[in-house]
mmCIF file of the C-alpha atoms, coordinates in Angstrom:
data_MODEL
# 
_entry.id   MODEL 
# 
loop_
_atom_site.group_PDB 
_atom_site.id 
_atom_site.type_symbol 
_atom_site.label_atom_id 
_atom_site.label_alt_id 
_atom_site.label_comp_id 
_atom_site.label_asym_id 
_atom_site.label_entity_id 
_atom_site.label_seq_id 
_atom_site.pdbx_PDB_ins_code 
_atom_site.Cartn_x 
_atom_site.Cartn_y 
_atom_site.Cartn_z 
_atom_site.occupancy 
_atom_site.B_iso_or_equiv 
_atom_site.pdbx_formal_charge 
_atom_site.auth_seq_id 
_atom_site.auth_comp_id 
_atom_site.auth_asym_id 
_atom_site.auth_atom_id 
_atom_site.pdbx_PDB_model_num 
ATOM 1   C CA . UNK A 1 1   ? 21.839 -15.991 -19.513 1.00 0.00 ? 1   UNK A CA 1 
ATOM 2   C CA . UNK A 1 2   ? 21.252 -19.632 -20.489 1.00 0.00 ? 2   UNK A CA 1 
ATOM 3   C CA . UNK A 1 3   ? 17.370 -21.728 -20.215 1.00 0.00 ? 3   UNK A CA 1 
ATOM 4   C CA . UNK A 1 4   ? 18.468 -24.965 -18.865 1.00 0.00 ? 4   UNK A CA 1 
ATOM 5   C CA . UNK A 1 5   ? 14.848 -27.660 -19.177 1.00 0.00 ? 5   UNK A CA 1 
ATOM 6   C CA . UNK A 1 6   ? 15.208 -30.880 -16.813 1.00 0.00 ? 6   UNK A CA 1 
ATOM 7   C CA . UNK A 1 7   ? 12.468 -33.754 -17.988 1.00 0.00 ? 7   UNK A CA 1 
ATOM 8   C CA . UNK A 1 8   ? 11.427 -36.929 -15.325 1.00 0.00 ? 8   UNK A CA 1 
ATOM 9   C CA . UNK A 1 9   ? 8.379  -38.749 -16.077 1.00 0.00 ? 9   UNK A CA 1 
ATOM 10  C CA . UNK A 1 10  ? 6.086  -37.263 -13.697 1.00 0.00 ? 10  UNK A CA 1 
ATOM 11  C CA . UNK A 1 11  ? 8.402  -34.695 -12.869 1.00 0.00 ? 11  UNK A CA 1 
ATOM 12  C CA . UNK A 1 12  ? 8.478  -34.481 -8.789  1.00 0.00 ? 12  UNK A CA 1 
ATOM 13  C CA . UNK A 1 13  ? 11.426 -36.481 -8.738  1.00 0.00 ? 13  UNK A CA 1 
ATOM 14  C CA . UNK A 1 14  ? 14.186 -36.564 -10.644 1.00 0.00 ? 14  UNK A CA 1 
ATOM 15  C CA . UNK A 1 15  ? 14.087 -33.802 -12.794 1.00 0.00 ? 15  UNK A CA 1 
ATOM 16  C CA . UNK A 1 16  ? 13.116 -31.407 -10.173 1.00 0.00 ? 16  UNK A CA 1 
ATOM 17  C CA . UNK A 1 17  ? 16.541 -32.113 -7.924  1.00 0.00 ? 17  UNK A CA 1 
ATOM 18  C CA . UNK A 1 18  ? 18.991 -30.558 -11.180 1.00 0.00 ? 18  UNK A CA 1 
ATOM 19  C CA . UNK A 1 19  ? 17.532 -27.870 -10.902 1.00 0.00 ? 19  UNK A CA 1 
ATOM 20  C CA . UNK A 1 20  ? 17.563 -27.872 -7.357  1.00 0.00 ? 20  UNK A CA 1 
ATOM 21  C CA . UNK A 1 21  ? 21.166 -29.141 -7.578  1.00 0.00 ? 21  UNK A CA 1 
ATOM 22  C CA . UNK A 1 22  ? 22.280 -27.213 -10.683 1.00 0.00 ? 22  UNK A CA 1 
ATOM 23  C CA . UNK A 1 23  ? 20.123 -23.413 -9.099  1.00 0.00 ? 23  UNK A CA 1 
ATOM 24  C CA . UNK A 1 24  ? 21.851 -23.515 -5.828  1.00 0.00 ? 24  UNK A CA 1 
ATOM 25  C CA . UNK A 1 25  ? 25.562 -24.637 -7.942  1.00 0.00 ? 25  UNK A CA 1 
ATOM 26  C CA . UNK A 1 26  ? 24.637 -21.809 -10.624 1.00 0.00 ? 26  UNK A CA 1 
ATOM 27  C CA . UNK A 1 27  ? 23.749 -19.188 -7.850  1.00 0.00 ? 27  UNK A CA 1 
ATOM 28  C CA . UNK A 1 28  ? 27.521 -19.785 -6.054  1.00 0.00 ? 28  UNK A CA 1 
ATOM 29  C CA . UNK A 1 29  ? 28.687 -19.375 -9.126  1.00 0.00 ? 29  UNK A CA 1 
ATOM 30  C CA . UNK A 1 30  ? 27.539 -15.683 -10.486 1.00 0.00 ? 30  UNK A CA 1 
ATOM 31  C CA . UNK A 1 31  ? 25.920 -17.436 -13.590 1.00 0.00 ? 31  UNK A CA 1 
ATOM 32  C CA . UNK A 1 32  ? 22.360 -16.095 -14.964 1.00 0.00 ? 32  UNK A CA 1 
ATOM 33  C CA . UNK A 1 33  ? 20.416 -18.830 -15.525 1.00 0.00 ? 33  UNK A CA 1 
ATOM 34  C CA . UNK A 1 34  ? 16.733 -19.462 -15.855 1.00 0.00 ? 34  UNK A CA 1 
ATOM 35  C CA . UNK A 1 35  ? 15.747 -23.401 -15.479 1.00 0.00 ? 35  UNK A CA 1 
ATOM 36  C CA . UNK A 1 36  ? 13.525 -25.130 -15.063 1.00 0.00 ? 36  UNK A CA 1 
ATOM 37  C CA . UNK A 1 37  ? 12.064 -29.124 -14.519 1.00 0.00 ? 37  UNK A CA 1 
ATOM 38  C CA . UNK A 1 38  ? 9.021  -30.745 -16.459 1.00 0.00 ? 38  UNK A CA 1 
ATOM 39  C CA . UNK A 1 39  ? 7.647  -34.409 -17.375 1.00 0.00 ? 39  UNK A CA 1 
ATOM 40  C CA . UNK A 1 40  ? 5.353  -36.408 -18.868 1.00 0.00 ? 40  UNK A CA 1 
ATOM 41  C CA . UNK A 1 41  ? 3.118  -38.296 -16.944 1.00 0.00 ? 41  UNK A CA 1 
ATOM 42  C CA . UNK A 1 42  ? -0.309 -35.680 -15.943 1.00 0.00 ? 42  UNK A CA 1 
ATOM 43  C CA . UNK A 1 43  ? -1.110 -37.965 -12.708 1.00 0.00 ? 43  UNK A CA 1 
ATOM 44  C CA . UNK A 1 44  ? 0.469  -35.815 -10.650 1.00 0.00 ? 44  UNK A CA 1 
ATOM 45  C CA . UNK A 1 45  ? 1.110  -32.507 -12.534 1.00 0.00 ? 45  UNK A CA 1 
ATOM 46  C CA . UNK A 1 46  ? 0.634  -29.436 -10.245 1.00 0.00 ? 46  UNK A CA 1 
ATOM 47  C CA . UNK A 1 47  ? 2.383  -31.636 -7.105  1.00 0.00 ? 47  UNK A CA 1 
ATOM 48  C CA . UNK A 1 48  ? 4.913  -30.857 -5.230  1.00 0.00 ? 48  UNK A CA 1 
ATOM 49  C CA . UNK A 1 49  ? 7.890  -33.089 -5.459  1.00 0.00 ? 49  UNK A CA 1 
ATOM 50  C CA . UNK A 1 50  ? 8.669  -36.274 -3.921  1.00 0.00 ? 50  UNK A CA 1 
ATOM 51  C CA . UNK A 1 51  ? 8.774  -36.120 -0.166  1.00 0.00 ? 51  UNK A CA 1 
ATOM 52  C CA . UNK A 1 52  ? 11.674 -38.082 0.161   1.00 0.00 ? 52  UNK A CA 1 
ATOM 53  C CA . UNK A 1 53  ? 12.928 -36.189 -2.633  1.00 0.00 ? 53  UNK A CA 1 
ATOM 54  C CA . UNK A 1 54  ? 13.059 -33.323 -0.958  1.00 0.00 ? 54  UNK A CA 1 
ATOM 55  C CA . UNK A 1 55  ? 14.028 -34.536 1.626   1.00 0.00 ? 55  UNK A CA 1 
ATOM 56  C CA . UNK A 1 56  ? 17.296 -36.280 0.602   1.00 0.00 ? 56  UNK A CA 1 
ATOM 57  C CA . UNK A 1 57  ? 17.760 -31.952 -1.336  1.00 0.00 ? 57  UNK A CA 1 
ATOM 58  C CA . UNK A 1 58  ? 17.211 -30.595 2.184   1.00 0.00 ? 58  UNK A CA 1 
ATOM 59  C CA . UNK A 1 59  ? 20.057 -33.013 3.784   1.00 0.00 ? 59  UNK A CA 1 
ATOM 60  C CA . UNK A 1 60  ? 22.457 -31.202 0.811   1.00 0.00 ? 60  UNK A CA 1 
ATOM 61  C CA . UNK A 1 61  ? 21.197 -27.137 1.205   1.00 0.00 ? 61  UNK A CA 1 
ATOM 62  C CA . UNK A 1 62  ? 18.846 -28.104 -1.825  1.00 0.00 ? 62  UNK A CA 1 
ATOM 63  C CA . UNK A 1 63  ? 15.303 -26.645 -1.255  1.00 0.00 ? 63  UNK A CA 1 
ATOM 64  C CA . UNK A 1 64  ? 13.114 -28.080 -3.665  1.00 0.00 ? 64  UNK A CA 1 
ATOM 65  C CA . UNK A 1 65  ? 9.594  -28.381 -1.445  1.00 0.00 ? 65  UNK A CA 1 
ATOM 66  C CA . UNK A 1 66  ? 8.154  -24.549 -3.712  1.00 0.00 ? 66  UNK A CA 1 
ATOM 67  C CA . UNK A 1 67  ? 8.597  -26.405 -7.505  1.00 0.00 ? 67  UNK A CA 1 
ATOM 68  C CA . UNK A 1 68  ? 4.864  -27.893 -8.664  1.00 0.00 ? 68  UNK A CA 1 
ATOM 69  C CA . UNK A 1 69  ? 4.837  -31.082 -11.558 1.00 0.00 ? 69  UNK A CA 1 
ATOM 70  C CA . UNK A 1 70  ? 3.939  -29.978 -15.257 1.00 0.00 ? 70  UNK A CA 1 
ATOM 71  C CA . UNK A 1 71  ? 4.001  -31.212 -17.910 1.00 0.00 ? 71  UNK A CA 1 
ATOM 72  C CA . UNK A 1 72  ? 6.837  -31.101 -20.969 1.00 0.00 ? 72  UNK A CA 1 
ATOM 73  C CA . UNK A 1 73  ? 5.154  -29.167 -24.216 1.00 0.00 ? 73  UNK A CA 1 
ATOM 74  C CA . UNK A 1 74  ? 6.496  -27.780 -27.743 1.00 0.00 ? 74  UNK A CA 1 
ATOM 75  C CA . UNK A 1 75  ? 6.897  -24.549 -26.922 1.00 0.00 ? 75  UNK A CA 1 
ATOM 76  C CA . UNK A 1 76  ? 9.236  -25.035 -24.159 1.00 0.00 ? 76  UNK A CA 1 
ATOM 77  C CA . UNK A 1 77  ? 12.054 -26.396 -27.460 1.00 0.00 ? 77  UNK A CA 1 
ATOM 78  C CA . UNK A 1 78  ? 11.284 -22.323 -28.162 1.00 0.00 ? 78  UNK A CA 1 
ATOM 79  C CA . UNK A 1 79  ? 12.077 -20.986 -24.700 1.00 0.00 ? 79  UNK A CA 1 
ATOM 80  C CA . UNK A 1 80  ? 15.039 -23.252 -23.748 1.00 0.00 ? 80  UNK A CA 1 
ATOM 81  C CA . UNK A 1 81  ? 19.212 -23.836 -24.834 1.00 0.00 ? 81  UNK A CA 1 
ATOM 82  C CA . UNK A 1 82  ? 19.362 -27.334 -23.571 1.00 0.00 ? 82  UNK A CA 1 
ATOM 83  C CA . UNK A 1 83  ? 16.889 -30.094 -22.429 1.00 0.00 ? 83  UNK A CA 1 
ATOM 84  C CA . UNK A 1 84  ? 18.160 -32.634 -20.091 1.00 0.00 ? 84  UNK A CA 1 
ATOM 85  C CA . UNK A 1 85  ? 16.546 -35.450 -20.076 1.00 0.00 ? 85  UNK A CA 1 
ATOM 86  C CA . UNK A 1 86  ? 16.682 -38.993 -17.201 1.00 0.00 ? 86  UNK A CA 1 
ATOM 87  C CA . UNK A 1 87  ? 16.052 -41.425 -18.870 1.00 0.00 ? 87  UNK A CA 1 
ATOM 88  C CA . UNK A 1 88  ? 15.853 -43.239 -23.493 1.00 0.00 ? 88  UNK A CA 1 
ATOM 89  C CA . UNK A 1 89  ? 12.314 -43.494 -22.692 1.00 0.00 ? 89  UNK A CA 1 
ATOM 90  C CA . UNK A 1 90  ? 12.177 -39.161 -22.636 1.00 0.00 ? 90  UNK A CA 1 
ATOM 91  C CA . UNK A 1 91  ? 14.710 -38.792 -24.621 1.00 0.00 ? 91  UNK A CA 1 
ATOM 92  C CA . UNK A 1 92  ? 11.843 -40.032 -26.841 1.00 0.00 ? 92  UNK A CA 1 
ATOM 93  C CA . UNK A 1 93  ? 8.969  -38.629 -26.419 1.00 0.00 ? 93  UNK A CA 1 
ATOM 94  C CA . UNK A 1 94  ? 11.350 -35.256 -26.506 1.00 0.00 ? 94  UNK A CA 1 
ATOM 95  C CA . UNK A 1 95  ? 12.715 -36.182 -29.478 1.00 0.00 ? 95  UNK A CA 1 
ATOM 96  C CA . UNK A 1 96  ? 9.481  -37.687 -30.945 1.00 0.00 ? 96  UNK A CA 1 
ATOM 97  C CA . UNK A 1 97  ? 8.088  -34.381 -30.067 1.00 0.00 ? 97  UNK A CA 1 
ATOM 98  C CA . UNK A 1 98  ? 11.208 -31.848 -31.976 1.00 0.00 ? 98  UNK A CA 1 
ATOM 99  C CA . UNK A 1 99  ? 10.379 -29.653 -34.829 1.00 0.00 ? 99  UNK A CA 1 
ATOM 100 C CA . UNK A 1 100 ? 13.879 -29.731 -36.527 1.00 0.00 ? 100 UNK A CA 1 
ATOM 101 C CA . UNK A 1 101 ? 17.394 -30.155 -36.152 1.00 0.00 ? 101 UNK A CA 1 
ATOM 102 C CA . UNK A 1 102 ? 17.008 -27.437 -33.949 1.00 0.00 ? 102 UNK A CA 1 
ATOM 103 C CA . UNK A 1 103 ? 15.208 -28.643 -31.383 1.00 0.00 ? 103 UNK A CA 1 
ATOM 104 C CA . UNK A 1 104 ? 16.908 -31.860 -30.959 1.00 0.00 ? 104 UNK A CA 1 
ATOM 105 C CA . UNK A 1 105 ? 20.312 -30.257 -31.134 1.00 0.00 ? 105 UNK A CA 1 
ATOM 106 C CA . UNK A 1 106 ? 19.079 -28.723 -27.951 1.00 0.00 ? 106 UNK A CA 1 
ATOM 107 C CA . UNK A 1 107 ? 18.526 -32.368 -26.006 1.00 0.00 ? 107 UNK A CA 1 
ATOM 108 C CA . UNK A 1 108 ? 20.723 -34.523 -24.420 1.00 0.00 ? 108 UNK A CA 1 
ATOM 109 C CA . UNK A 1 109 ? 21.054 -37.540 -21.711 1.00 0.00 ? 109 UNK A CA 1 
ATOM 110 C CA . UNK A 1 110 ? 21.867 -35.871 -18.551 1.00 0.00 ? 110 UNK A CA 1 
ATOM 111 C CA . UNK A 1 111 ? 24.640 -38.308 -17.979 1.00 0.00 ? 111 UNK A CA 1 
ATOM 112 C CA . UNK A 1 112 ? 25.379 -37.393 -20.668 1.00 0.00 ? 112 UNK A CA 1 
ATOM 113 C CA . UNK A 1 113 ? 28.639 -34.960 -19.603 1.00 0.00 ? 113 UNK A CA 1 
ATOM 114 C CA . UNK A 1 114 ? 29.876 -38.065 -17.314 1.00 0.00 ? 114 UNK A CA 1 
ATOM 115 C CA . UNK A 1 115 ? 29.400 -40.969 -19.753 1.00 0.00 ? 115 UNK A CA 1 
ATOM 116 C CA . UNK A 1 116 ? 30.184 -39.216 -23.289 1.00 0.00 ? 116 UNK A CA 1 
ATOM 117 C CA . UNK A 1 117 ? 27.847 -41.528 -26.037 1.00 0.00 ? 117 UNK A CA 1 
ATOM 118 C CA . UNK A 1 118 ? 27.077 -44.031 -23.664 1.00 0.00 ? 118 UNK A CA 1 
ATOM 119 C CA . UNK A 1 119 ? 23.078 -42.469 -23.576 1.00 0.00 ? 119 UNK A CA 1 
ATOM 120 C CA . UNK A 1 120 ? 23.516 -43.608 -20.015 1.00 0.00 ? 120 UNK A CA 1 
ATOM 121 C CA . UNK A 1 121 ? 19.907 -43.063 -17.991 1.00 0.00 ? 121 UNK A CA 1 
ATOM 122 C CA . UNK A 1 122 ? 19.478 -42.026 -14.595 1.00 0.00 ? 122 UNK A CA 1 
ATOM 123 C CA . UNK A 1 123 ? 17.656 -44.580 -12.332 1.00 0.00 ? 123 UNK A CA 1 
ATOM 124 C CA . UNK A 1 124 ? 14.017 -43.982 -11.181 1.00 0.00 ? 124 UNK A CA 1 
ATOM 125 C CA . UNK A 1 125 ? 13.827 -43.810 -7.418  1.00 0.00 ? 125 UNK A CA 1 
ATOM 126 C CA . UNK A 1 126 ? 10.884 -43.337 -7.920  1.00 0.00 ? 126 UNK A CA 1 
ATOM 127 C CA . UNK A 1 127 ? 10.418 -47.426 -6.990  1.00 0.00 ? 127 UNK A CA 1 
ATOM 128 C CA . UNK A 1 128 ? 13.374 -47.650 -4.854  1.00 0.00 ? 128 UNK A CA 1 
ATOM 129 C CA . UNK A 1 129 ? 14.286 -46.516 -1.380  1.00 0.00 ? 129 UNK A CA 1 
ATOM 130 C CA . UNK A 1 130 ? 15.411 -43.315 0.450   1.00 0.00 ? 130 UNK A CA 1 
ATOM 131 C CA . UNK A 1 131 ? 19.241 -45.028 -0.064  1.00 0.00 ? 131 UNK A CA 1 
ATOM 132 C CA . UNK A 1 132 ? 18.378 -44.674 -3.835  1.00 0.00 ? 132 UNK A CA 1 
ATOM 133 C CA . UNK A 1 133 ? 17.272 -41.000 -3.937  1.00 0.00 ? 133 UNK A CA 1 
ATOM 134 C CA . UNK A 1 134 ? 19.930 -40.849 -2.259  1.00 0.00 ? 134 UNK A CA 1 
ATOM 135 C CA . UNK A 1 135 ? 22.561 -42.113 -5.014  1.00 0.00 ? 135 UNK A CA 1 
ATOM 136 C CA . UNK A 1 136 ? 20.562 -40.143 -7.435  1.00 0.00 ? 136 UNK A CA 1 
ATOM 137 C CA . UNK A 1 137 ? 21.430 -36.695 -6.016  1.00 0.00 ? 137 UNK A CA 1 
ATOM 138 C CA . UNK A 1 138 ? 24.790 -37.768 -6.099  1.00 0.00 ? 138 UNK A CA 1 
ATOM 139 C CA . UNK A 1 139 ? 24.871 -38.675 -9.385  1.00 0.00 ? 139 UNK A CA 1 
ATOM 140 C CA . UNK A 1 140 ? 22.873 -35.331 -10.198 1.00 0.00 ? 140 UNK A CA 1 
ATOM 141 C CA . UNK A 1 141 ? 25.744 -33.697 -8.253  1.00 0.00 ? 141 UNK A CA 1 
ATOM 142 C CA . UNK A 1 142 ? 28.560 -34.330 -9.879  1.00 0.00 ? 142 UNK A CA 1 
ATOM 143 C CA . UNK A 1 143 ? 26.132 -34.246 -13.234 1.00 0.00 ? 143 UNK A CA 1 
ATOM 144 C CA . UNK A 1 144 ? 25.798 -30.713 -12.269 1.00 0.00 ? 144 UNK A CA 1 
ATOM 145 C CA . UNK A 1 145 ? 29.031 -29.868 -10.887 1.00 0.00 ? 145 UNK A CA 1 
ATOM 146 C CA . UNK A 1 146 ? 30.418 -30.400 -15.216 1.00 0.00 ? 146 UNK A CA 1 
ATOM 147 C CA . UNK A 1 147 ? 28.088 -28.360 -16.281 1.00 0.00 ? 147 UNK A CA 1 
ATOM 148 C CA . UNK A 1 148 ? 28.018 -25.670 -13.955 1.00 0.00 ? 148 UNK A CA 1 
ATOM 149 C CA . UNK A 1 149 ? 31.763 -25.276 -14.892 1.00 0.00 ? 149 UNK A CA 1 
ATOM 150 C CA . UNK A 1 150 ? 31.315 -26.059 -18.885 1.00 0.00 ? 150 UNK A CA 1 
ATOM 151 C CA . UNK A 1 151 ? 28.629 -22.038 -18.386 1.00 0.00 ? 151 UNK A CA 1 
ATOM 152 C CA . UNK A 1 152 ? 31.332 -20.730 -16.268 1.00 0.00 ? 152 UNK A CA 1 
ATOM 153 C CA . UNK A 1 153 ? 34.067 -21.360 -18.895 1.00 0.00 ? 153 UNK A CA 1 
ATOM 154 C CA . UNK A 1 154 ? 31.726 -19.920 -21.849 1.00 0.00 ? 154 UNK A CA 1 
ATOM 155 C CA . UNK A 1 155 ? 30.869 -16.744 -19.232 1.00 0.00 ? 155 UNK A CA 1 
ATOM 156 C CA . UNK A 1 156 ? 34.555 -16.668 -19.223 1.00 0.00 ? 156 UNK A CA 1 
ATOM 157 C CA . UNK A 1 157 ? 35.349 -16.446 -22.339 1.00 0.00 ? 157 UNK A CA 1 
ATOM 158 C CA . UNK A 1 158 ? 32.367 -13.567 -23.062 1.00 0.00 ? 158 UNK A CA 1 
# 
């Protein structure tokens, strides 16, 4: 079983979307995984995902309504095998808390699978309209497709 964490700012838009999308894809593929998401800003701790994130997820058959925002913790390095960040700010924050090279090796940009070596960030839709949430959902879904394919391939090799 693989343990994957997604990290964004408030844990109410991008990271819960990525978590929900990958959860659906892995369930369909039969890949066992423990998935979670978190953020760095405490002002949304305990809150459900943004209504716009829930709406776009629901349109695609992904239910993220039960999620509650939480903060990233150093303990997450012990729990998770892979940690996907949404942008360079999150990357800096996670890497600053990394205790060693093993922790650092777990951290990747979410879009690294789509744009290798580019360190490309996922747009924060919070500041935009519902169309931005749609674009973010589709981009995250495409990245999650590739993560799922990799995990399916690794599972077959075992």
